Amino acid sequence: TNLNCYEVGAVTSLSAAANVQLKNYGAAVQDLESLISLGVLKGEAKTKTYYQIAQIYLQENNLRKAADYMQKWLADGAKPTKQQYMQLATLYNQLGDNNQAVKYLEDLLRVYPNPDKQTIDFIVYLYNQTGQKAKLANFLSNTVIPRFPQDKKYWEVMASLYYEAEDDGKAFAVTKAMYLAGFLQKENEIMRVVNFYNTFNAPYEAAKVLEKEMNAKRINETPEKLETLANLYQVAREYDKAIPVIQKFARATDSGKAYERLGRSLFELKEYDEAEEALRKALQRGGMKEPGFAWILIGQMNHEQNDRAAAREAFRKATKLKGGRGGSGWLAFMDSEDNTAKALAQFGDRVKLDEERNVKKICNQAKVLGGEQPENCAGVDDRILALEIKLGEKEAPNTEGEDA
């Protein structure tokens, strides 16, 4: 019986459907291809048939053939849905052609600009696989994070991109945003923020974060962390804030080095009593590289407070220890001070002696003239003699006979 084109199409379509049901995929493909070759199918029906053949090849796991027919489907004017774009991307990913897979996901984004998380994760994966880091960073910052700002993993991916690119500025910006959003809870994560602040010349901000997190128990208050905190405050010139931390550090370690640091810090703030106490503790505990320098500081503080005997003792001790070479210089300086003071005193005494001798002349003149003598004439001879003895011009009179 001769069948017309419509009837042939209907019979062949039924045959194709039956073969699919029977999982006789090869025969089903032959039926559908014959419909196309006979020219029975037109327009949308033909386009749809290309897609059906591609799906059958997918059932058979014949990915290459499936891809060929998907291309014919697209070339015939198909307008893929979101799911079909995903299917195309998945197919080419399975074929090892990730660049083509990316192309279909980018087509999907142009048509459907608000992807779900499954699609996002696939795009992130493919951008990574194809090394398109700049596109990935742009996608995350402009599309993903604005939609899912509370999803930590997307922030982590973006931060890792900047780390890999050694773009510390952007890596810091992302890490800081993650910290402020409360994503970073582990010690190593928070220390990354602290280190970034310090790297970007913001030691005070670094110190504030570190101290806050130690108080919150998210960072262990170890001697090492206390030392880091003290360093940050000192670099930031926040010396008043550094002192309590250094005190904690010294108590925690009970070491000579720690107490030496405390002593030096207090010395800089002119807290001399506490500084000397700390430095003496340091010397008692030992382990200092330059114990002589601690004695020099103690000497300087005593010198500043005009305890010259204690200062000399400290400087003498300094000269016998490593780091104490400056002690000799200080002792020489103090000798010079003493000599200068003595010379100034002698100069003053000579001025007074000259003045008293002038008074004596005036007194003598008044006596010759028979006038009234000035009041300061009384005792002038004794004052002159006392000054002459003091200056070594005369010897003190021997009074032993008088006492007898």
Short mmCIF file of C-alpha atoms in Angstrom, two decimals:
data_model
loop_
_atom_site.label_atom_id
_atom_site.label_comp_id
_atom_site.label_asym_id
_atom_site.label_seq_id
_atom_site.Cartn_x
_atom_site.Cartn_y
_atom_site.Cartn_z
CA THR A 1 0.00 0.00 0.00
CA ASN A 2 1.31 3.38 -0.95
CA LEU A 3 1.30 5.79 1.99
CA ASN A 4 1.39 9.48 1.62
CA CYS A 5 3.97 11.61 3.39
CA TYR A 6 1.72 12.34 6.35
CA GLU A 7 0.95 8.67 6.84
CA VAL A 8 4.64 7.68 6.56
CA GLY A 9 5.49 10.29 9.14
CA ALA A 10 2.83 9.05 11.52
CA VAL A 11 3.89 5.39 11.19
CA THR A 12 7.58 6.20 11.58
CA SER A 13 6.90 8.37 14.61
CA LEU A 14 4.99 5.53 16.22
CA SER A 15 7.82 3.15 15.42
CA ALA A 16 10.37 5.52 16.97
CA ALA A 17 8.27 5.84 20.11
CA ALA A 18 7.90 2.07 20.40
CA ASN A 19 11.63 1.53 19.94
CA VAL A 20 12.40 4.05 22.66
CA GLN A 21 10.01 2.25 24.99
CA LEU A 22 11.73 -1.02 24.18
CA LYS A 23 15.10 0.68 24.72
CA ASN A 24 15.96 -0.19 21.14
CA TYR A 25 17.71 3.14 20.79
CA GLY A 26 19.54 2.41 17.50
CA ALA A 27 16.27 1.66 15.72
CA ALA A 28 14.61 4.69 17.28
CA VAL A 29 17.38 6.95 15.96
CA GLN A 30 17.04 5.41 12.49
CA ASP A 31 13.29 6.10 12.53
CA LEU A 32 13.77 9.74 13.55
CA GLU A 33 16.62 10.32 11.08
CA SER A 34 14.49 8.91 8.28
CA LEU A 35 11.73 11.37 9.16
CA ILE A 36 14.21 14.19 8.73
CA SER A 37 15.74 12.81 5.51
CA LEU A 38 12.32 12.24 3.95
CA GLY A 39 11.53 15.87 4.53
CA VAL A 40 8.38 14.91 6.40
CA LEU A 41 9.24 17.19 9.35
CA LYS A 42 9.23 20.94 8.98
CA GLY A 43 10.00 23.91 11.22
CA GLU A 44 9.68 23.37 14.96
CA ALA A 45 8.94 19.67 14.54
CA LYS A 46 12.28 19.08 12.84
CA THR A 47 14.12 21.17 15.45
CA LYS A 48 12.48 19.17 18.23
CA THR A 49 13.47 15.90 16.52
CA TYR A 50 17.17 16.86 16.56
CA TYR A 51 16.85 17.37 20.30
CA GLN A 52 15.09 14.00 20.71
CA ILE A 53 17.87 12.20 18.85
CA ALA A 54 20.46 13.93 21.03
CA GLN A 55 18.61 12.72 24.13
CA ILE A 56 18.57 9.14 22.84
CA TYR A 57 22.33 9.28 22.30
CA LEU A 58 22.68 10.58 25.84
CA GLN A 59 20.74 7.55 27.05
CA GLU A 60 23.26 5.37 25.26
CA ASN A 61 26.12 7.46 26.72
CA ASN A 62 27.25 8.27 23.20
CA LEU A 63 28.34 11.77 24.14
CA ARG A 64 29.99 12.70 20.88
CA LYS A 65 26.85 11.88 18.84
CA ALA A 66 24.69 13.61 21.41
CA ALA A 67 26.80 16.75 21.05
CA ASP A 68 26.58 16.59 17.25
CA TYR A 69 22.77 16.53 17.34
CA MET A 70 22.62 19.24 20.01
CA GLN A 71 24.61 21.41 17.59
CA LYS A 72 22.13 20.59 14.80
CA TRP A 73 19.32 21.47 17.19
CA LEU A 74 20.92 24.84 17.97
CA ALA A 75 21.71 25.52 14.30
CA ASP A 76 18.06 24.88 13.45
CA GLY A 77 17.00 27.82 15.60
CA ALA A 78 16.43 26.25 19.00
CA LYS A 79 16.07 28.56 22.01
CA PRO A 80 17.38 26.59 24.99
CA THR A 81 15.80 26.76 28.40
CA LYS A 82 17.88 27.21 31.54
CA GLN A 83 17.94 23.43 32.04
CA GLN A 84 18.98 22.86 28.42
CA TYR A 85 21.89 25.32 28.73
CA MET A 86 22.98 23.40 31.84
CA GLN A 87 22.68 20.14 29.90
CA LEU A 88 24.88 21.52 27.11
CA ALA A 89 27.49 22.71 29.60
CA THR A 90 27.47 19.37 31.41
CA LEU A 91 27.77 17.47 28.13
CA TYR A 92 30.83 19.43 26.99
CA ASN A 93 32.36 19.20 30.43
CA GLN A 94 32.03 15.42 30.19
CA LEU A 95 33.62 15.54 26.75
CA GLY A 96 36.57 17.43 28.27
CA ASP A 97 35.80 20.65 26.42
CA ASN A 98 35.44 23.03 29.36
CA ASN A 99 35.88 26.13 27.23
CA GLN A 100 32.76 25.20 25.28
CA ALA A 101 31.01 24.35 28.53
CA VAL A 102 31.83 27.83 29.86
CA LYS A 103 30.43 29.37 26.69
CA TYR A 104 27.03 27.76 27.27
CA LEU A 105 26.96 28.82 30.92
CA GLU A 106 27.79 32.39 29.90
CA ASP A 107 24.93 32.18 27.35
CA LEU A 108 22.72 30.99 30.20
CA LEU A 109 23.73 34.01 32.33
CA ARG A 110 22.87 36.42 29.55
CA VAL A 111 19.38 34.97 29.29
CA TYR A 112 18.91 34.11 32.98
CA PRO A 113 21.01 36.64 34.99
CA ASN A 114 20.00 35.31 38.42
CA PRO A 115 21.38 31.74 38.55
CA ASP A 116 20.70 29.33 41.39
CA LYS A 117 23.52 27.99 43.59
CA GLN A 118 23.88 24.77 41.58
CA THR A 119 24.54 26.81 38.45
CA ILE A 120 26.85 29.19 40.31
CA ASP A 121 28.92 26.35 41.70
CA PHE A 122 29.24 24.83 38.23
CA ILE A 123 30.36 28.17 36.75
CA VAL A 124 32.89 28.67 39.55
CA TYR A 125 34.24 25.19 38.93
CA LEU A 126 34.55 25.70 35.17
CA TYR A 127 36.18 29.14 35.45
CA ASN A 128 38.72 27.58 37.78
CA GLN A 129 39.31 24.64 35.46
CA THR A 130 39.85 26.90 32.47
CA GLY A 131 42.05 29.32 34.39
CA GLN A 132 39.76 32.28 33.79
CA LYS A 133 40.53 33.88 37.15
CA ALA A 134 39.66 37.44 36.19
CA LYS A 135 36.23 36.39 34.92
CA LEU A 136 35.68 34.34 38.05
CA ALA A 137 36.57 37.26 40.32
CA ASN A 138 34.26 39.56 38.37
CA PHE A 139 31.44 36.97 38.48
CA LEU A 140 31.79 36.50 42.23
CA SER A 141 32.01 40.19 43.10
CA ASN A 142 29.29 41.43 40.74
CA THR A 143 26.81 38.55 40.62
CA VAL A 144 27.28 35.96 43.35
CA ILE A 145 28.25 37.76 46.55
CA PRO A 146 25.62 40.52 46.17
CA ARG A 147 22.98 37.76 45.94
CA PHE A 148 24.41 35.46 48.62
CA PRO A 149 26.42 37.71 50.97
CA GLN A 150 26.09 35.26 53.88
CA ASP A 151 27.61 32.31 52.03
CA LYS A 152 31.18 32.08 53.31
CA LYS A 153 32.46 29.74 50.60
CA TYR A 154 32.10 32.36 47.85
CA TRP A 155 34.10 34.88 49.88
CA GLU A 156 36.77 32.22 50.43
CA VAL A 157 37.00 31.51 46.70
CA MET A 158 37.39 35.21 45.93
CA ALA A 159 40.03 35.68 48.63
CA SER A 160 41.98 32.66 47.33
CA LEU A 161 41.95 34.15 43.83
CA TYR A 162 43.61 37.32 45.06
CA TYR A 163 46.10 35.33 47.16
CA GLU A 164 47.10 33.30 44.10
CA ALA A 165 47.43 36.47 42.04
CA GLU A 166 49.51 38.03 44.85
CA ASP A 167 47.11 40.97 44.87
CA ASP A 168 47.49 41.63 48.58
CA GLY A 169 45.40 44.78 48.55
CA LYS A 170 42.28 43.05 47.25
CA ALA A 171 42.97 39.93 49.32
CA PHE A 172 43.10 42.13 52.42
CA ALA A 173 39.86 43.91 51.48
CA VAL A 174 38.03 40.60 51.08
CA THR A 175 39.54 39.12 54.25
CA LYS A 176 38.63 42.22 56.25
CA ALA A 177 35.06 42.09 54.92
CA MET A 178 34.85 38.42 55.93
CA TYR A 179 36.07 39.26 59.42
CA LEU A 180 33.61 42.12 59.85
CA ALA A 181 30.81 39.83 58.63
CA GLY A 182 31.69 37.33 61.33
CA PHE A 183 32.85 34.56 58.99
CA LEU A 184 36.31 34.23 60.52
CA GLN A 185 36.21 32.44 63.88
CA LYS A 186 39.32 30.27 63.93
CA GLU A 187 42.61 31.54 65.30
CA ASN A 188 44.55 31.09 62.07
CA GLU A 189 41.83 32.96 60.14
CA ILE A 190 41.80 35.90 62.54
CA MET A 191 45.60 36.05 62.67
CA ARG A 192 45.51 36.46 58.90
CA VAL A 193 43.51 39.67 59.46
CA VAL A 194 45.99 40.83 62.12
CA ASN A 195 48.94 40.17 59.82
CA PHE A 196 47.25 41.95 56.91
CA TYR A 197 46.65 45.08 59.01
CA ASN A 198 50.29 45.04 60.06
CA THR A 199 51.50 44.48 56.48
CA PHE A 200 49.47 47.47 55.32
CA ASN A 201 51.05 49.72 57.95
CA ALA A 202 48.11 49.74 60.35
CA PRO A 203 49.68 48.29 63.50
CA TYR A 204 47.14 49.92 65.82
CA GLU A 205 44.22 48.30 63.99
CA ALA A 206 46.09 44.99 64.07
CA ALA A 207 46.63 45.35 67.81
CA LYS A 208 42.97 46.18 68.44
CA VAL A 209 41.81 43.07 66.58
CA LEU A 210 44.35 40.84 68.33
CA GLU A 211 43.52 42.12 71.82
CA LYS A 212 39.78 41.92 71.20
CA GLU A 213 40.01 38.33 69.99
CA MET A 214 42.28 37.27 72.85
CA ASN A 215 39.74 38.72 75.28
CA ALA A 216 37.01 36.81 73.43
CA LYS A 217 39.09 33.59 73.77
CA ARG A 218 39.12 33.02 70.01
CA ILE A 219 42.90 33.52 70.10
CA ASN A 220 44.90 31.86 72.85
CA GLU A 221 46.70 34.31 75.11
CA THR A 222 50.12 32.70 74.78
CA PRO A 223 53.42 34.45 75.54
CA GLU A 224 54.06 34.58 71.79
CA LYS A 225 50.75 36.34 71.13
CA LEU A 226 51.32 38.75 74.02
CA GLU A 227 54.71 39.61 72.59
CA THR A 228 53.15 40.20 69.17
CA LEU A 229 50.49 42.46 70.71
CA ALA A 230 53.11 44.44 72.61
CA ASN A 231 55.16 44.85 69.42
CA LEU A 232 52.13 46.16 67.53
CA TYR A 233 51.25 48.72 70.19
CA GLN A 234 54.84 49.92 70.38
CA VAL A 235 55.18 50.23 66.61
CA ALA A 236 51.92 52.21 66.68
CA ARG A 237 53.48 54.44 69.41
CA GLU A 238 50.72 53.46 71.81
CA TYR A 239 53.17 53.03 74.66
CA ASP A 240 50.62 53.33 77.45
CA LYS A 241 48.68 50.43 75.93
CA ALA A 242 51.83 48.41 75.39
CA ILE A 243 52.98 48.49 79.04
CA PRO A 244 50.16 46.34 80.53
CA VAL A 245 50.70 43.79 77.76
CA ILE A 246 54.46 43.67 78.36
CA GLN A 247 53.76 43.26 82.09
CA LYS A 248 51.55 40.25 81.30
CA PHE A 249 54.22 38.90 79.00
CA ALA A 250 56.87 39.26 81.68
CA ARG A 251 54.72 37.53 84.30
CA ALA A 252 53.84 34.75 81.85
CA THR A 253 57.46 33.98 80.95
CA ASP A 254 59.22 35.19 84.12
CA SER A 255 62.32 35.59 81.97
CA GLY A 256 65.16 38.06 82.10
CA LYS A 257 64.55 39.13 78.52
CA ALA A 258 60.88 39.89 79.21
CA TYR A 259 61.61 41.96 82.31
CA GLU A 260 64.40 43.75 80.46
CA ARG A 261 61.92 44.74 77.78
CA LEU A 262 59.48 45.93 80.43
CA GLY A 263 62.22 47.93 82.11
CA ARG A 264 63.29 49.58 78.85
CA SER A 265 59.68 50.44 77.99
CA LEU A 266 59.06 52.01 81.40
CA PHE A 267 62.38 53.86 81.10
CA GLU A 268 61.17 55.46 77.84
CA LEU A 269 58.06 56.67 79.68
CA LYS A 270 60.26 58.01 82.52
CA GLU A 271 58.57 55.67 85.02
CA TYR A 272 61.93 55.31 86.73
CA ASP A 273 61.00 53.48 89.94
CA GLU A 274 59.05 50.76 88.12
CA ALA A 275 61.67 50.62 85.37
CA GLU A 276 64.51 50.04 87.83
CA GLU A 277 62.50 47.34 89.63
CA ALA A 278 61.87 45.54 86.32
CA LEU A 279 65.52 45.79 85.23
CA ARG A 280 66.76 44.46 88.56
CA LYS A 281 64.36 41.50 88.14
CA ALA A 282 65.78 40.97 84.67
CA LEU A 283 69.33 40.92 86.04
CA GLN A 284 68.31 38.45 88.76
CA ARG A 285 66.68 36.05 86.29
CA GLY A 286 69.50 36.25 83.76
CA GLY A 287 69.45 35.19 80.13
CA MET A 288 70.02 38.72 78.83
CA LYS A 289 72.26 39.33 75.85
CA GLU A 290 73.65 42.57 77.26
CA PRO A 291 73.20 42.74 81.05
CA GLY A 292 75.65 45.62 81.18
CA PHE A 293 73.21 47.82 79.30
CA ALA A 294 70.56 47.22 81.99
CA TRP A 295 73.00 48.60 84.57
CA ILE A 296 73.64 51.60 82.34
CA LEU A 297 69.89 52.32 82.27
CA ILE A 298 69.71 51.97 86.04
CA GLY A 299 72.66 54.34 86.33
CA GLN A 300 71.03 56.86 84.00
CA MET A 301 67.81 56.83 86.01
CA ASN A 302 69.65 57.39 89.28
CA HIS A 303 71.71 60.14 87.66
CA GLU A 304 68.48 61.76 86.42
CA GLN A 305 67.12 61.65 89.99
CA ASN A 306 70.40 63.07 91.36
CA ASP A 307 71.35 59.94 93.30
CA ARG A 308 74.95 60.17 92.16
CA ALA A 309 76.33 57.47 94.44
CA ALA A 310 73.81 54.90 93.15
CA ALA A 311 74.45 56.04 89.58
CA ARG A 312 78.23 55.55 89.95
CA GLU A 313 77.72 52.10 91.46
CA ALA A 314 75.49 51.06 88.55
CA PHE A 315 77.92 52.39 85.92
CA ARG A 316 80.83 50.59 87.60
CA LYS A 317 78.86 47.31 87.48
CA ALA A 318 78.03 47.94 83.82
CA THR A 319 81.71 48.16 82.86
CA LYS A 320 82.26 44.56 84.01
CA LEU A 321 79.52 43.05 81.83
CA LYS A 322 78.70 42.59 78.14
CA GLY A 323 76.92 45.59 76.71
CA GLY A 324 78.26 47.85 79.45
CA ARG A 325 81.04 49.70 77.61
CA GLY A 326 79.03 52.88 77.93
CA GLY A 327 79.46 52.70 81.70
CA SER A 328 83.03 54.00 81.43
CA GLY A 329 81.82 56.94 79.39
CA TRP A 330 79.21 57.76 81.98
CA LEU A 331 81.73 57.56 84.82
CA ALA A 332 84.02 59.92 82.90
CA PHE A 333 81.07 62.22 82.26
CA MET A 334 80.20 62.27 85.96
CA ASP A 335 83.83 63.03 86.82
CA SER A 336 83.67 65.87 84.36
CA GLU A 337 80.45 67.09 85.97
CA ASP A 338 82.09 66.97 89.40
CA ASN A 339 85.17 68.83 88.16
CA THR A 340 83.01 71.43 86.47
CA ALA A 341 80.93 71.86 89.60
CA LYS A 342 84.12 72.20 91.68
CA ALA A 343 85.58 74.72 89.26
CA LEU A 344 82.38 76.73 89.29
CA ALA A 345 82.32 76.64 93.09
CA GLN A 346 85.94 77.81 93.24
CA PHE A 347 85.16 80.59 90.77
CA GLY A 348 82.28 81.66 92.95
CA ASP A 349 84.48 81.59 96.03
CA ARG A 350 87.13 83.72 94.30
CA VAL A 351 84.49 86.25 93.32
CA LYS A 352 83.33 86.35 96.95
CA LEU A 353 86.96 86.69 98.16
CA ASP A 354 87.52 89.65 95.84
CA GLU A 355 84.29 91.20 97.09
CA GLU A 356 85.30 90.72 100.73
CA ARG A 357 88.77 92.20 100.09
CA ASN A 358 87.12 95.23 98.56
CA VAL A 359 84.96 95.51 101.65
CA LYS A 360 88.14 95.34 103.77
CA LYS A 361 89.64 98.28 101.80
CA ILE A 362 86.50 100.33 102.30
CA CYS A 363 86.51 99.51 105.98
CA ASN A 364 90.21 100.54 106.29
CA GLN A 365 89.56 103.82 104.48
CA ALA A 366 86.64 104.58 106.76
CA LYS A 367 88.81 103.85 109.79
CA VAL A 368 91.59 106.20 108.56
CA LEU A 369 89.11 108.95 107.86
CA GLY A 370 87.45 108.40 111.22
CA GLY A 371 84.08 107.89 109.65
CA GLU A 372 81.43 105.38 110.63
CA GLN A 373 82.24 101.92 109.29
CA PRO A 374 79.65 100.04 107.20
CA GLU A 375 77.80 97.17 108.88
CA ASN A 376 79.53 94.51 106.72
CA CYS A 377 82.90 95.47 108.14
CA ALA A 378 82.13 93.33 111.15
CA GLY A 379 83.72 89.92 110.71
CA VAL A 380 85.25 90.75 107.34
CA ASP A 381 88.67 89.41 108.38
CA ASP A 382 87.16 86.09 109.41
CA ARG A 383 85.27 85.79 106.14
CA ILE A 384 88.40 86.56 104.12
CA LEU A 385 90.41 83.98 106.08
CA ALA A 386 87.73 81.32 105.67
CA LEU A 387 87.66 81.84 101.89
CA GLU A 388 91.48 81.85 101.63
CA ILE A 389 91.63 78.55 103.55
CA LYS A 390 88.88 77.09 101.35
CA LEU A 391 90.73 78.07 98.19
CA GLY A 392 94.02 76.70 99.56
CA GLU A 393 95.75 80.06 99.79
CA LYS A 394 96.29 79.66 103.51
CA GLU A 395 96.35 76.78 105.95
CA ALA A 396 93.83 76.51 108.72
CA PRO A 397 95.27 77.74 112.04
CA ASN A 398 96.35 75.10 114.58
CA THR A 399 93.86 75.31 117.46
CA GLU A 400 95.23 72.41 119.58
CA GLY A 401 97.12 74.76 121.97
CA GLU A 402 94.06 76.93 122.41
CA ASP A 403 91.93 73.92 123.31
CA ALA A 404 94.49 72.88 125.91
#
